[in-house]
PDB file of C-alpha atoms and ligand atoms in Angstrom:
ATOM      1  CA  UNK A   1     118.363 177.714  31.276  1.00 85.00           C
ATOM      2  CA  UNK A   2     116.002 174.803  30.680  1.00 93.00           C
ATOM      3  CA  UNK A   3     112.496 176.018  29.917  1.00 96.00           C
ATOM      4  CA  UNK A   4     109.262 174.417  31.085  1.00 97.00           C
ATOM      5  CA  UNK A   5     107.716 172.193  28.388  1.00 97.00           C
ATOM      6  CA  UNK A   6     104.307 173.746  29.073  1.00 97.00           C
ATOM      7  CA  UNK A   7     105.045 177.466  29.452  1.00 97.00           C
ATOM      8  CA  UNK A   8     107.808 180.058  29.207  1.00 96.00           C
ATOM      9  CA  UNK A   9     109.011 179.799  32.800  1.00 97.00           C
ATOM     10  CA  UNK A  10     112.258 178.326  34.044  1.00 97.00           C
ATOM     11  CA  UNK A  11     112.163 174.581  34.723  1.00 97.00           C
ATOM     12  CA  UNK A  12     112.792 173.266  38.249  1.00 97.00           C
ATOM     13  CA  UNK A  13     112.587 169.593  37.289  1.00 97.00           C
ATOM     14  CA  UNK A  14     113.250 167.423  34.252  1.00 96.00           C
ATOM     15  CA  UNK A  15     111.595 164.027  34.088  1.00 95.00           C
ATOM     16  CA  UNK A  16     114.104 161.867  32.210  1.00 91.00           C
ATOM     17  CA  UNK A  17     111.519 159.217  31.460  1.00 91.00           C
ATOM     18  CA  UNK A  18     109.026 161.340  29.536  1.00 92.00           C
ATOM     19  CA  UNK A  19     111.588 163.993  28.549  1.00 93.00           C
ATOM     20  CA  UNK A  20     109.410 166.803  29.948  1.00 97.00           C
ATOM     21  CA  UNK A  21     110.601 169.820  31.923  1.00 97.00           C
ATOM     22  CA  UNK A  22     108.432 171.449  34.579  1.00 98.00           C
ATOM     23  CA  UNK A  23     108.398 174.942  36.054  1.00 98.00           C
ATOM     24  CA  UNK A  24     107.378 175.347  39.677  1.00 97.00           C
ATOM     25  CA  UNK A  25     103.639 175.588  38.973  1.00 98.00           C
ATOM     26  CA  UNK A  26     103.535 172.791  36.411  1.00 98.00           C
ATOM     27  CA  UNK A  27     105.681 170.611  38.669  1.00 98.00           C
ATOM     28  CA  UNK A  28     103.243 171.056  41.562  1.00 98.00           C
ATOM     29  CA  UNK A  29     100.293 170.027  39.415  1.00 97.00           C
ATOM     30  CA  UNK A  30     102.245 167.064  37.913  1.00 98.00           C
ATOM     31  CA  UNK A  31     103.243 165.881  41.386  1.00 98.00           C
ATOM     32  CA  UNK A  32      99.809 166.251  42.944  1.00 98.00           C
ATOM     33  CA  UNK A  33      98.117 164.556  39.987  1.00 98.00           C
ATOM     34  CA  UNK A  34     100.498 161.629  40.286  1.00 98.00           C
ATOM     35  CA  UNK A  35      99.813 161.168  44.013  1.00 98.00           C
ATOM     36  CA  UNK A  36      96.036 161.537  43.577  1.00 98.00           C
ATOM     37  CA  UNK A  37      96.216 158.826  40.920  1.00 98.00           C
ATOM     38  CA  UNK A  38      98.071 156.476  43.306  1.00 98.00           C
ATOM     39  CA  UNK A  39      95.506 157.145  46.049  1.00 98.00           C
ATOM     40  CA  UNK A  40      92.643 156.370  43.657  1.00 97.00           C
ATOM     41  CA  UNK A  41      94.292 153.370  42.009  1.00 97.00           C
ATOM     42  CA  UNK A  42      94.852 151.586  45.317  1.00 96.00           C
ATOM     43  CA  UNK A  43      91.622 152.757  46.981  1.00 96.00           C
ATOM     44  CA  UNK A  44      93.674 154.299  49.792  1.00 97.00           C
ATOM     45  CA  UNK A  45      91.079 156.705  51.164  1.00 97.00           C
ATOM     46  CA  UNK A  46      87.336 156.320  51.642  1.00 96.00           C
ATOM     47  CA  UNK A  47      84.676 159.021  51.817  1.00 95.00           C
ATOM     48  CA  UNK A  48      84.975 159.551  55.537  1.00 97.00           C
ATOM     49  CA  UNK A  49      88.406 159.270  57.133  1.00 97.00           C
ATOM     50  CA  UNK A  50      90.451 160.466  60.029  1.00 98.00           C
ATOM     51  CA  UNK A  51      93.855 160.431  58.349  1.00 98.00           C
ATOM     52  CA  UNK A  52      96.853 160.290  60.630  1.00 98.00           C
ATOM     53  CA  UNK A  53     100.023 161.403  58.862  1.00 98.00           C
ATOM     54  CA  UNK A  54     103.279 160.047  60.239  1.00 98.00           C
ATOM     55  CA  UNK A  55     105.608 163.047  60.140  1.00 96.00           C
ATOM     56  CA  UNK A  56     109.306 163.322  60.939  1.00 92.00           C
ATOM     57  CA  UNK A  57     109.699 166.957  59.972  1.00 90.00           C
ATOM     58  CA  UNK A  58     111.871 165.921  56.993  1.00 91.00           C
ATOM     59  CA  UNK A  59     111.140 166.679  53.362  1.00 93.00           C
ATOM     60  CA  UNK A  60     109.122 163.593  52.439  1.00 96.00           C
ATOM     61  CA  UNK A  61     106.748 163.687  55.358  1.00 96.00           C
ATOM     62  CA  UNK A  62     106.293 167.455  55.179  1.00 96.00           C
ATOM     63  CA  UNK A  63     105.426 167.076  51.488  1.00 98.00           C
ATOM     64  CA  UNK A  64     102.904 164.375  52.326  1.00 98.00           C
ATOM     65  CA  UNK A  65     101.359 166.462  55.086  1.00 98.00           C
ATOM     66  CA  UNK A  66     101.079 169.491  52.801  1.00 98.00           C
ATOM     67  CA  UNK A  67      99.478 167.509  49.983  1.00 98.00           C
ATOM     68  CA  UNK A  68      97.002 165.673  52.236  1.00 98.00           C
ATOM     69  CA  UNK A  69      96.159 168.929  53.973  1.00 98.00           C
ATOM     70  CA  UNK A  70      95.340 170.476  50.576  1.00 97.00           C
ATOM     71  CA  UNK A  71      93.156 167.502  49.659  1.00 97.00           C
ATOM     72  CA  UNK A  72      91.382 167.395  53.002  1.00 96.00           C
ATOM     73  CA  UNK A  73      90.497 171.087  52.761  1.00 95.00           C
ATOM     74  CA  UNK A  74      88.361 170.115  49.763  1.00 94.00           C
ATOM     75  CA  UNK A  75      86.796 167.138  51.520  1.00 94.00           C
ATOM     76  CA  UNK A  76      84.809 168.021  54.610  1.00 92.00           C
ATOM     77  CA  UNK A  77      84.567 164.370  55.677  1.00 96.00           C
ATOM     78  CA  UNK A  78      88.319 164.018  56.044  1.00 97.00           C
ATOM     79  CA  UNK A  79      89.973 164.978  59.267  1.00 97.00           C
ATOM     80  CA  UNK A  80      93.747 165.190  59.438  1.00 98.00           C
ATOM     81  CA  UNK A  81      96.132 164.778  62.355  1.00 98.00           C
ATOM     82  CA  UNK A  82      99.900 164.869  62.028  1.00 98.00           C
ATOM     83  CA  UNK A  83     101.796 162.670  64.456  1.00 98.00           C
ATOM     84  CA  UNK A  84     105.515 163.071  64.968  1.00 97.00           C
ATOM     85  CA  UNK A  85     107.418 160.352  66.787  1.00 96.00           C
ATOM     86  CA  UNK A  86     110.406 161.789  68.616  1.00 96.00           C
ATOM     87  CA  UNK A  87     112.766 158.828  68.877  1.00 95.00           C
ATOM     88  CA  UNK A  88     115.142 160.696  71.142  1.00 95.00           C
ATOM     89  CA  UNK A  89     118.204 161.147  68.923  1.00 94.00           C
ATOM     90  CA  UNK A  90     120.289 163.895  70.441  1.00 92.00           C
ATOM     91  CA  UNK A  91     121.456 166.589  68.041  1.00 89.00           C
ATOM     92  CA  UNK A  92     119.090 165.488  65.279  1.00 89.00           C
ATOM     93  CA  UNK A  93     115.395 165.155  65.955  1.00 87.00           C
ATOM     94  CA  UNK A  94     115.080 168.443  67.812  1.00 85.00           C
ATOM     95  CA  UNK A  95     116.142 170.142  64.570  1.00 85.00           C
ATOM     96  CA  UNK A  96     113.299 168.686  62.494  1.00 88.00           C
ATOM     97  CA  UNK A  97     110.460 169.223  64.988  1.00 92.00           C
ATOM     98  CA  UNK A  98     110.188 173.005  64.301  1.00 92.00           C
ATOM     99  CA  UNK A  99     109.333 172.319  60.621  1.00 92.00           C
ATOM    100  CA  UNK A 100     106.175 170.505  61.709  1.00 95.00           C
ATOM    101  CA  UNK A 101     105.275 172.959  64.458  1.00 95.00           C
ATOM    102  CA  UNK A 102     105.654 176.004  62.216  1.00 95.00           C
ATOM    103  CA  UNK A 103     103.659 174.433  59.401  1.00 96.00           C
ATOM    104  CA  UNK A 104     100.887 173.073  61.615  1.00 97.00           C
ATOM    105  CA  UNK A 105     100.417 176.313  63.503  1.00 96.00           C
ATOM    106  CA  UNK A 106     100.460 178.436  60.357  1.00 96.00           C
ATOM    107  CA  UNK A 107      97.975 176.186  58.534  1.00 97.00           C
ATOM    108  CA  UNK A 108      95.844 175.161  61.504  1.00 96.00           C
ATOM    109  CA  UNK A 109      96.653 171.469  61.179  1.00 97.00           C
ATOM    110  CA  UNK A 110      96.085 169.322  64.268  1.00 97.00           C
ATOM    111  CA  UNK A 111      99.263 167.650  65.442  1.00 98.00           C
ATOM    112  CA  UNK A 112     100.692 165.560  68.252  1.00 97.00           C
ATOM    113  CA  UNK A 113     104.256 164.927  69.222  1.00 97.00           C
ATOM    114  CA  UNK A 114     104.798 161.580  70.897  1.00 97.00           C
ATOM    115  CA  UNK A 115     108.055 160.009  71.957  1.00 96.00           C
ATOM    116  CA  UNK A 116     109.856 156.727  72.516  1.00 91.00           C
ATOM    117  CA  UNK A 117     110.400 157.950  76.061  1.00 91.00           C
ATOM    118  CA  UNK A 118     106.648 158.331  76.623  1.00 93.00           C
ATOM    119  CA  UNK A 119     105.628 155.021  75.037  1.00 89.00           C
ATOM    120  CA  UNK A 120     108.648 152.828  75.795  1.00 87.00           C
ATOM    121  CA  UNK A 121     110.264 154.506  78.774  1.00 86.00           C
ATOM    122  CA  UNK A 122     113.579 155.057  76.935  1.00 87.00           C
ATOM    123  CA  UNK A 123     114.928 157.253  74.158  1.00 91.00           C
ATOM    124  CA  UNK A 124     116.561 155.657  71.120  1.00 92.00           C
ATOM    125  CA  UNK A 125     119.961 156.908  72.322  1.00 94.00           C
ATOM    126  CA  UNK A 126     119.384 155.063  75.614  1.00 92.00           C
ATOM    127  CA  UNK A 127     118.160 151.925  73.855  1.00 91.00           C
ATOM    128  CA  UNK A 128     121.225 151.910  71.573  1.00 89.00           C
ATOM    129  CA  UNK A 129     123.590 152.214  74.520  1.00 88.00           C
ATOM    130  CA  UNK A 130     121.815 149.465  76.510  1.00 89.00           C
ATOM    131  CA  UNK A 131     122.042 147.229  73.423  1.00 88.00           C
ATOM    132  CA  UNK A 132     125.775 147.928  73.122  1.00 87.00           C
ATOM    133  CA  UNK A 133     126.375 147.223  76.812  1.00 87.00           C
ATOM    134  CA  UNK A 134     124.645 143.887  76.481  1.00 84.00           C
ATOM    135  CA  UNK A 135     126.564 143.051  73.327  1.00 84.00           C
ATOM    136  CA  UNK A 136     123.421 142.701  71.223  1.00 83.00           C
ATOM    137  CA  UNK A 137     124.113 142.517  67.490  1.00 85.00           C
ATOM    138  CA  UNK A 138     121.427 144.979  66.339  1.00 86.00           C
ATOM    139  CA  UNK A 139     122.011 148.279  64.588  1.00 89.00           C
ATOM    140  CA  UNK A 140     120.370 151.527  65.753  1.00 90.00           C
ATOM    141  CA  UNK A 141     118.111 151.652  62.689  1.00 91.00           C
ATOM    142  CA  UNK A 142     116.751 148.186  63.482  1.00 87.00           C
ATOM    143  CA  UNK A 143     115.495 149.299  66.897  1.00 90.00           C
ATOM    144  CA  UNK A 144     114.382 152.610  65.467  1.00 90.00           C
ATOM    145  CA  UNK A 145     112.314 151.119  62.646  1.00 89.00           C
ATOM    146  CA  UNK A 146     110.602 148.506  64.779  1.00 86.00           C
ATOM    147  CA  UNK A 147     109.792 150.836  67.671  1.00 89.00           C
ATOM    148  CA  UNK A 148     108.751 153.709  65.431  1.00 91.00           C
ATOM    149  CA  UNK A 149     106.182 151.499  63.701  1.00 89.00           C
ATOM    150  CA  UNK A 150     104.968 150.339  67.103  1.00 87.00           C
ATOM    151  CA  UNK A 151     104.656 153.823  68.598  1.00 91.00           C
ATOM    152  CA  UNK A 152     103.143 155.304  65.440  1.00 94.00           C
ATOM    153  CA  UNK A 153     100.473 152.632  65.321  1.00 91.00           C
ATOM    154  CA  UNK A 154      99.621 153.157  68.997  1.00 89.00           C
ATOM    155  CA  UNK A 155      99.533 156.923  68.626  1.00 95.00           C
ATOM    156  CA  UNK A 156      97.358 156.681  65.495  1.00 96.00           C
ATOM    157  CA  UNK A 157      94.981 154.458  67.453  1.00 93.00           C
ATOM    158  CA  UNK A 158      95.040 156.801  70.450  1.00 94.00           C
ATOM    159  CA  UNK A 159      93.957 159.793  68.363  1.00 96.00           C
ATOM    160  CA  UNK A 160      91.203 157.738  66.711  1.00 96.00           C
ATOM    161  CA  UNK A 161      92.760 157.501  63.240  1.00 97.00           C
ATOM    162  CA  UNK A 162      91.028 155.361  60.625  1.00 97.00           C
ATOM    163  CA  UNK A 163      94.091 155.238  58.383  1.00 97.00           C
ATOM    164  CA  UNK A 164      97.790 155.939  58.838  1.00 97.00           C
ATOM    165  CA  UNK A 165      99.608 157.596  55.932  1.00 98.00           C
ATOM    166  CA  UNK A 166     103.388 157.360  55.778  1.00 98.00           C
ATOM    167  CA  UNK A 167     105.700 159.167  53.385  1.00 97.00           C
ATOM    168  CA  UNK A 168     107.655 156.178  52.059  1.00 97.00           C
ATOM    169  CA  UNK A 169     108.573 157.042  48.492  1.00 98.00           C
ATOM    170  CA  UNK A 170     109.553 154.869  45.536  1.00 98.00           C
ATOM    171  CA  UNK A 171     113.253 155.097  46.454  1.00 98.00           C
ATOM    172  CA  UNK A 172     112.588 153.917  50.042  1.00 96.00           C
ATOM    173  CA  UNK A 173     110.507 151.041  48.772  1.00 97.00           C
ATOM    174  CA  UNK A 174     112.960 149.716  46.193  1.00 98.00           C
ATOM    175  CA  UNK A 175     115.838 150.149  48.674  1.00 97.00           C
ATOM    176  CA  UNK A 176     113.923 148.012  51.170  1.00 96.00           C
ATOM    177  CA  UNK A 177     113.192 145.519  48.400  1.00 97.00           C
ATOM    178  CA  UNK A 178     116.925 145.113  47.686  1.00 97.00           C
ATOM    179  CA  UNK A 179     117.763 144.941  51.424  1.00 95.00           C
ATOM    180  CA  UNK A 180     115.226 142.151  51.849  1.00 94.00           C
ATOM    181  CA  UNK A 181     116.684 140.243  48.904  1.00 95.00           C
ATOM    182  CA  UNK A 182     120.129 140.533  50.496  1.00 95.00           C
ATOM    183  CA  UNK A 183     118.732 139.333  53.855  1.00 91.00           C
ATOM    184  CA  UNK A 184     116.737 136.561  52.199  1.00 92.00           C
ATOM    185  CA  UNK A 185     113.573 137.991  53.804  1.00 88.00           C
ATOM    186  CA  UNK A 186     111.017 137.021  51.201  1.00 86.00           C
ATOM    187  CA  UNK A 187     108.062 137.206  53.571  1.00 77.00           C
ATOM    188  CA  UNK A 188     108.848 140.894  54.172  1.00 83.00           C
ATOM    189  CA  UNK A 189     108.889 141.545  50.437  1.00 90.00           C
ATOM    190  CA  UNK A 190     105.277 140.403  50.198  1.00 81.00           C
ATOM    191  CA  UNK A 191     104.410 143.077  52.760  1.00 80.00           C
ATOM    192  CA  UNK A 192     105.946 145.962  50.780  1.00 91.00           C
ATOM    193  CA  UNK A 193     102.605 146.996  49.386  1.00 91.00           C
ATOM    194  CA  UNK A 194     101.079 150.468  48.974  1.00 95.00           C
ATOM    195  CA  UNK A 195      98.239 149.513  51.331  1.00 94.00           C
ATOM    196  CA  UNK A 196      98.388 147.342  54.481  1.00 87.00           C
ATOM    197  CA  UNK A 197      94.958 146.188  55.599  1.00 83.00           C
ATOM    198  CA  UNK A 198      93.833 145.557  59.132  1.00 70.00           C
ATOM    199  CA  UNK A 199      94.342 141.836  58.606  1.00 64.00           C
ATOM    200  CA  UNK A 200      91.663 140.793  61.080  1.00 61.00           C
ATOM    201  CA  UNK A 201      93.268 142.650  63.981  1.00 69.00           C
ATOM    202  CA  UNK A 202      91.378 145.602  65.458  1.00 76.00           C
ATOM    203  CA  UNK A 203      94.528 147.021  67.012  1.00 79.00           C
ATOM    204  CA  UNK A 204      96.202 147.624  63.661  1.00 84.00           C
ATOM    205  CA  UNK A 205      95.530 150.957  61.984  1.00 91.00           C
ATOM    206  CA  UNK A 206      95.465 150.356  58.197  1.00 93.00           C
ATOM    207  CA  UNK A 207      98.462 151.928  56.461  1.00 93.00           C
ATOM    208  CA  UNK A 208      98.803 153.678  53.159  1.00 97.00           C
ATOM    209  CA  UNK A 209     101.802 154.938  51.187  1.00 98.00           C
ATOM    210  CA  UNK A 210     100.539 157.695  48.879  1.00 98.00           C
ATOM    211  CA  UNK A 211     104.136 158.363  47.637  1.00 98.00           C
ATOM    212  CA  UNK A 212     104.546 154.783  46.420  1.00 97.00           C
ATOM    213  CA  UNK A 213     105.192 155.969  42.836  1.00 97.00           C
ATOM    214  CA  UNK A 214     106.993 159.206  43.726  1.00 97.00           C
ATOM    215  CA  UNK A 215     110.771 159.508  43.360  1.00 97.00           C
ATOM    216  CA  UNK A 216     112.667 160.862  46.373  1.00 96.00           C
ATOM    217  CA  UNK A 217     113.940 163.660  44.157  1.00 96.00           C
ATOM    218  CA  UNK A 218     110.376 164.657  43.269  1.00 97.00           C
ATOM    219  CA  UNK A 219     109.214 164.769  46.859  1.00 97.00           C
ATOM    220  CA  UNK A 220     112.297 166.812  47.811  1.00 95.00           C
ATOM    221  CA  UNK A 221     111.538 169.338  45.063  1.00 97.00           C
ATOM    222  CA  UNK A 222     107.882 169.497  46.154  1.00 98.00           C
ATOM    223  CA  UNK A 223     109.035 170.294  49.714  1.00 96.00           C
ATOM    224  CA  UNK A 224     111.472 172.953  48.511  1.00 95.00           C
ATOM    225  CA  UNK A 225     109.147 174.744  46.077  1.00 96.00           C
ATOM    226  CA  UNK A 226     106.470 174.865  48.773  1.00 96.00           C
ATOM    227  CA  UNK A 227     108.951 176.150  51.363  1.00 94.00           C
ATOM    228  CA  UNK A 228     108.241 173.252  53.742  1.00 93.00           C
ATOM    229  CA  UNK A 229     111.778 172.528  54.973  1.00 87.00           C
ATOM    230  CA  UNK A 230     115.029 174.357  55.348  1.00 79.00           C
ATOM    231  CA  UNK A 231     117.446 173.554  52.501  1.00 73.00           C
ATOM    232  CA  UNK A 232     120.206 172.653  54.999  1.00 72.00           C
ATOM    233  CA  UNK A 233     118.416 169.508  56.105  1.00 66.00           C
ATOM    234  CA  UNK A 234     120.861 167.252  57.957  1.00 77.00           C
ATOM    235  CA  UNK A 235     121.153 163.501  58.268  1.00 81.00           C
ATOM    236  CA  UNK A 236     120.573 161.288  61.315  1.00 88.00           C
ATOM    237  CA  UNK A 237     123.871 160.469  63.067  1.00 90.00           C
ATOM    238  CA  UNK A 238     123.035 156.742  63.020  1.00 91.00           C
ATOM    239  CA  UNK A 239     122.434 156.680  59.258  1.00 87.00           C
ATOM    240  CA  UNK A 240     126.006 155.682  58.409  1.00 85.00           C
ATOM    241  CA  UNK A 241     125.548 152.277  60.059  1.00 84.00           C
ATOM    242  CA  UNK A 242     122.663 151.386  57.793  1.00 89.00           C
ATOM    243  CA  UNK A 243     123.211 149.381  54.594  1.00 91.00           C
ATOM    244  CA  UNK A 244     120.244 151.349  53.186  1.00 92.00           C
ATOM    245  CA  UNK A 245     122.428 154.388  52.607  1.00 90.00           C
ATOM    246  CA  UNK A 246     124.952 152.434  50.536  1.00 94.00           C
ATOM    247  CA  UNK A 247     122.133 150.901  48.527  1.00 96.00           C
ATOM    248  CA  UNK A 248     120.618 154.345  48.086  1.00 95.00           C
ATOM    249  CA  UNK A 249     123.859 155.614  46.589  1.00 95.00           C
ATOM    250  CA  UNK A 250     124.168 152.641  44.243  1.00 97.00           C
ATOM    251  CA  UNK A 251     120.569 153.039  43.082  1.00 97.00           C
ATOM    252  CA  UNK A 252     121.054 156.749  42.478  1.00 97.00           C
ATOM    253  CA  UNK A 253     124.155 156.012  40.369  1.00 97.00           C
ATOM    254  CA  UNK A 254     122.240 153.388  38.399  1.00 97.00           C
ATOM    255  CA  UNK A 255     119.274 155.700  37.863  1.00 96.00           C
ATOM    256  CA  UNK A 256     121.579 158.415  36.586  1.00 94.00           C
ATOM    257  CA  UNK A 257     123.224 156.100  34.072  1.00 96.00           C
ATOM    258  CA  UNK A 258     120.118 154.103  33.223  1.00 95.00           C
ATOM    259  CA  UNK A 259     116.969 156.185  33.794  1.00 94.00           C
ATOM    260  CA  UNK A 260     114.011 154.029  34.728  1.00 96.00           C
ATOM    261  CA  UNK A 261     115.991 151.635  36.946  1.00 97.00           C
ATOM    262  CA  UNK A 262     113.946 152.506  40.036  1.00 97.00           C
ATOM    263  CA  UNK A 263     110.578 152.132  38.319  1.00 97.00           C
ATOM    264  CA  UNK A 264     111.859 148.853  36.865  1.00 97.00           C
ATOM    265  CA  UNK A 265     112.620 147.620  40.363  1.00 97.00           C
ATOM    266  CA  UNK A 266     109.192 148.701  41.595  1.00 97.00           C
ATOM    267  CA  UNK A 267     107.514 146.707  38.821  1.00 96.00           C
ATOM    268  CA  UNK A 268     109.767 143.758  39.683  1.00 96.00           C
ATOM    269  CA  UNK A 269     108.734 144.070  43.336  1.00 96.00           C
ATOM    270  CA  UNK A 270     105.048 144.065  42.409  1.00 94.00           C
ATOM    271  CA  UNK A 271     105.457 140.892  40.377  1.00 94.00           C
ATOM    272  CA  UNK A 272     107.590 139.124  42.974  1.00 93.00           C
ATOM    273  CA  UNK A 273     105.357 140.052  45.914  1.00 90.00           C
ATOM    274  CA  UNK A 274     102.325 138.729  43.998  1.00 88.00           C
ATOM    275  CA  UNK A 275     104.134 135.446  43.392  1.00 88.00           C
ATOM    276  CA  UNK A 276     105.180 135.202  47.041  1.00 86.00           C
ATOM    277  CA  UNK A 277     101.633 135.860  48.213  1.00 82.00           C
ATOM    278  CA  UNK A 278     100.289 133.134  45.982  1.00 82.00           C
ATOM    279  CA  UNK A 279     102.982 130.753  47.174  1.00 80.00           C
ATOM    280  CA  UNK A 280     102.134 131.599  50.785  1.00 75.00           C
ATOM    281  CA  UNK A 281      98.461 130.885  50.174  1.00 71.00           C
ATOM    282  CA  UNK A 282      99.427 127.427  48.928  1.00 60.00           C
ATOM    283  CA  UNK A 283     101.714 126.927  51.890  1.00 53.00           C
ATOM    284  CA  UNK A 284      98.923 127.856  54.297  1.00 47.00           C
ATOM    285  CA  UNK A 285      96.548 125.554  52.490  1.00 46.00           C
ATOM    286  CA  UNK A 286      99.124 122.776  52.588  1.00 44.00           C
ATOM    287  CA  UNK A 287      99.334 123.065  56.354  1.00 48.00           C
ATOM    288  CA  UNK A 288      96.003 121.582  57.228  1.00 70.00           C
ATOM    289  CA  UNK A 289      96.352 118.477  59.357  1.00 75.00           C
ATOM    290  CA  UNK A 290      95.571 115.167  57.767  1.00 73.00           C
ATOM    291  CA  UNK A 291      92.573 113.579  59.528  1.00 89.00           C
ATOM    292  CA  UNK A 292      94.065 110.150  59.237  1.00 82.00           C
ATOM    293  CA  UNK A 293      97.774 110.418  59.954  1.00 74.00           C
ATOM    294  CA  UNK A 294      98.059 113.897  61.418  1.00 75.00           C
ATOM    295  CA  UNK A 295     100.757 115.045  59.027  1.00 68.00           C
ATOM    296  CA  UNK A 296     100.669 118.444  57.290  1.00 61.00           C
ATOM    297  CA  UNK A 297      98.536 118.337  54.199  1.00 64.00           C
ATOM    298  CA  UNK A 298      96.968 120.612  51.575  1.00 68.00           C
ATOM    299  CA  UNK A 299      93.694 118.684  51.923  1.00 77.00           C
ATOM    300  CA  UNK A 300      91.762 117.213  54.876  1.00 87.00           C
ATOM    301  CA  UNK A 301      93.304 113.870  54.004  1.00 81.00           C
ATOM    302  CA  UNK A 302      96.861 113.753  52.760  1.00 63.00           C
ATOM    303  CA  UNK A 303      97.913 112.423  49.430  1.00 72.00           C
ATOM    304  CA  UNK A 304      99.811 109.559  51.059  1.00 72.00           C
ATOM    305  CA  UNK A 305      96.742 108.461  53.025  1.00 65.00           C
ATOM    306  CA  UNK A 306      94.613 108.764  49.900  1.00 79.00           C
ATOM    307  CA  UNK A 307      97.027 106.414  48.083  1.00 67.00           C
ATOM    308  CA  UNK A 308      97.208 104.070  51.059  1.00 57.00           C
ATOM    309  CA  UNK A 309      93.429 104.057  51.220  1.00 78.00           C
ATOM    310  CA  UNK A 310      93.161 103.386  47.495  1.00 73.00           C
ATOM    311  CA  UNK A 311      95.804 100.677  47.732  1.00 71.00           C
ATOM    312  CA  UNK A 312      93.960  99.120  50.632  1.00 67.00           C
ATOM    313  CA  UNK A 313      97.021  99.343  52.902  1.00 61.00           C
ATOM    314  CA  UNK A 314      95.757 102.045  55.205  1.00 73.00           C
ATOM    315  CA  UNK A 315      95.646  99.901  58.325  1.00 68.00           C
ATOM    316  CA  UNK A 316      99.093  98.402  57.808  1.00 48.00           C
TER     317      UNK A 316
HETATM  318 FE1  LIG B 401     116.137 155.963  62.865  1.00 97.91          FE
HETATM  319 FE2  LIG B 401     118.154 154.978  61.431  1.00 97.91          FE
HETATM  320 FE3  LIG B 401     116.486 156.751  60.351  1.00 97.91          FE
HETATM  321 FE4  LIG B 401     118.202 157.501  62.257  1.00 97.91          FE
HETATM  322  S1  LIG B 401     118.710 156.738  60.191  1.00 97.91           S
HETATM  323  S2  LIG B 401     116.042 158.054  62.124  1.00 97.91           S
HETATM  324  S3  LIG B 401     118.250 155.666  63.545  1.00 97.91           S
HETATM  325  S4  LIG B 401     115.986 154.663  61.019  1.00 97.91           S
HETATM  326 ZN1  LIG B 402      97.647 111.384  56.037  1.00 97.91          ZN
END
């Protein structure tokens, strides 16, 4: 039996990076401290908020709901609403909805269940089959991700949320980072940040990822020790089509052999997304229109026209 590094109890988690073992109680305080630090570091929550938590009923989102519920009990100016988007995946989603319902009713947490059917007129199963009939090349998860973001944002707006918290953890984020490298989607990498601001559009509910620095394993343990999900949690039937799940396996193998791989990738992502953002700023600046020739330029008058002017050949 591995013993907790801080007391005599049995450990439920060993952090291979700092070499410390944690019993249930010490793990809970380690986990919550870590998330509170992320929230503070990135200025995720203000004094007065109506926090909408995007919940699927799975372990990550139930952990996030539980933690934010605990924090909001201490802060009277924070209101919390859980929103679950039912995509309409037969044989799957109906099994995760009870986790939210049971929790919310037991703890008096406001919640809403919205669906693809209600907002889009079709379930994901229907959308996938229409796509197949039409021979479209998209995978179920592509529709699912895009529409879920769309519906979640609308629902968060509809309930009057000031901020939308999602349970993306460190593993999700570095998996997406690698997927975007493979797809050559550098603009999407710049958007993989812990906070997404309104960006000048009133219709966009600002998003935060409080689990940005949390390993999937840690959030799963937090869910289990708090009794938030059933241990026999099953996987979405469409998951096998998604490259994410292969990448997830590879990253887990790497992390096991070389602890710290995932954090290393997160730090790499932060550096790369900063560089991309700076490059994009220059690109935007460079796409002013030259007042003389009308070509794209980083200044009101392009370098070529400046030279031509200086050379006295502007009119030729
Ligand atoms: Fe949606 Fe794909 Fe996740 Fe299933 S695995 S819930 S289809 S994103
Ligand atoms: Zn010019």
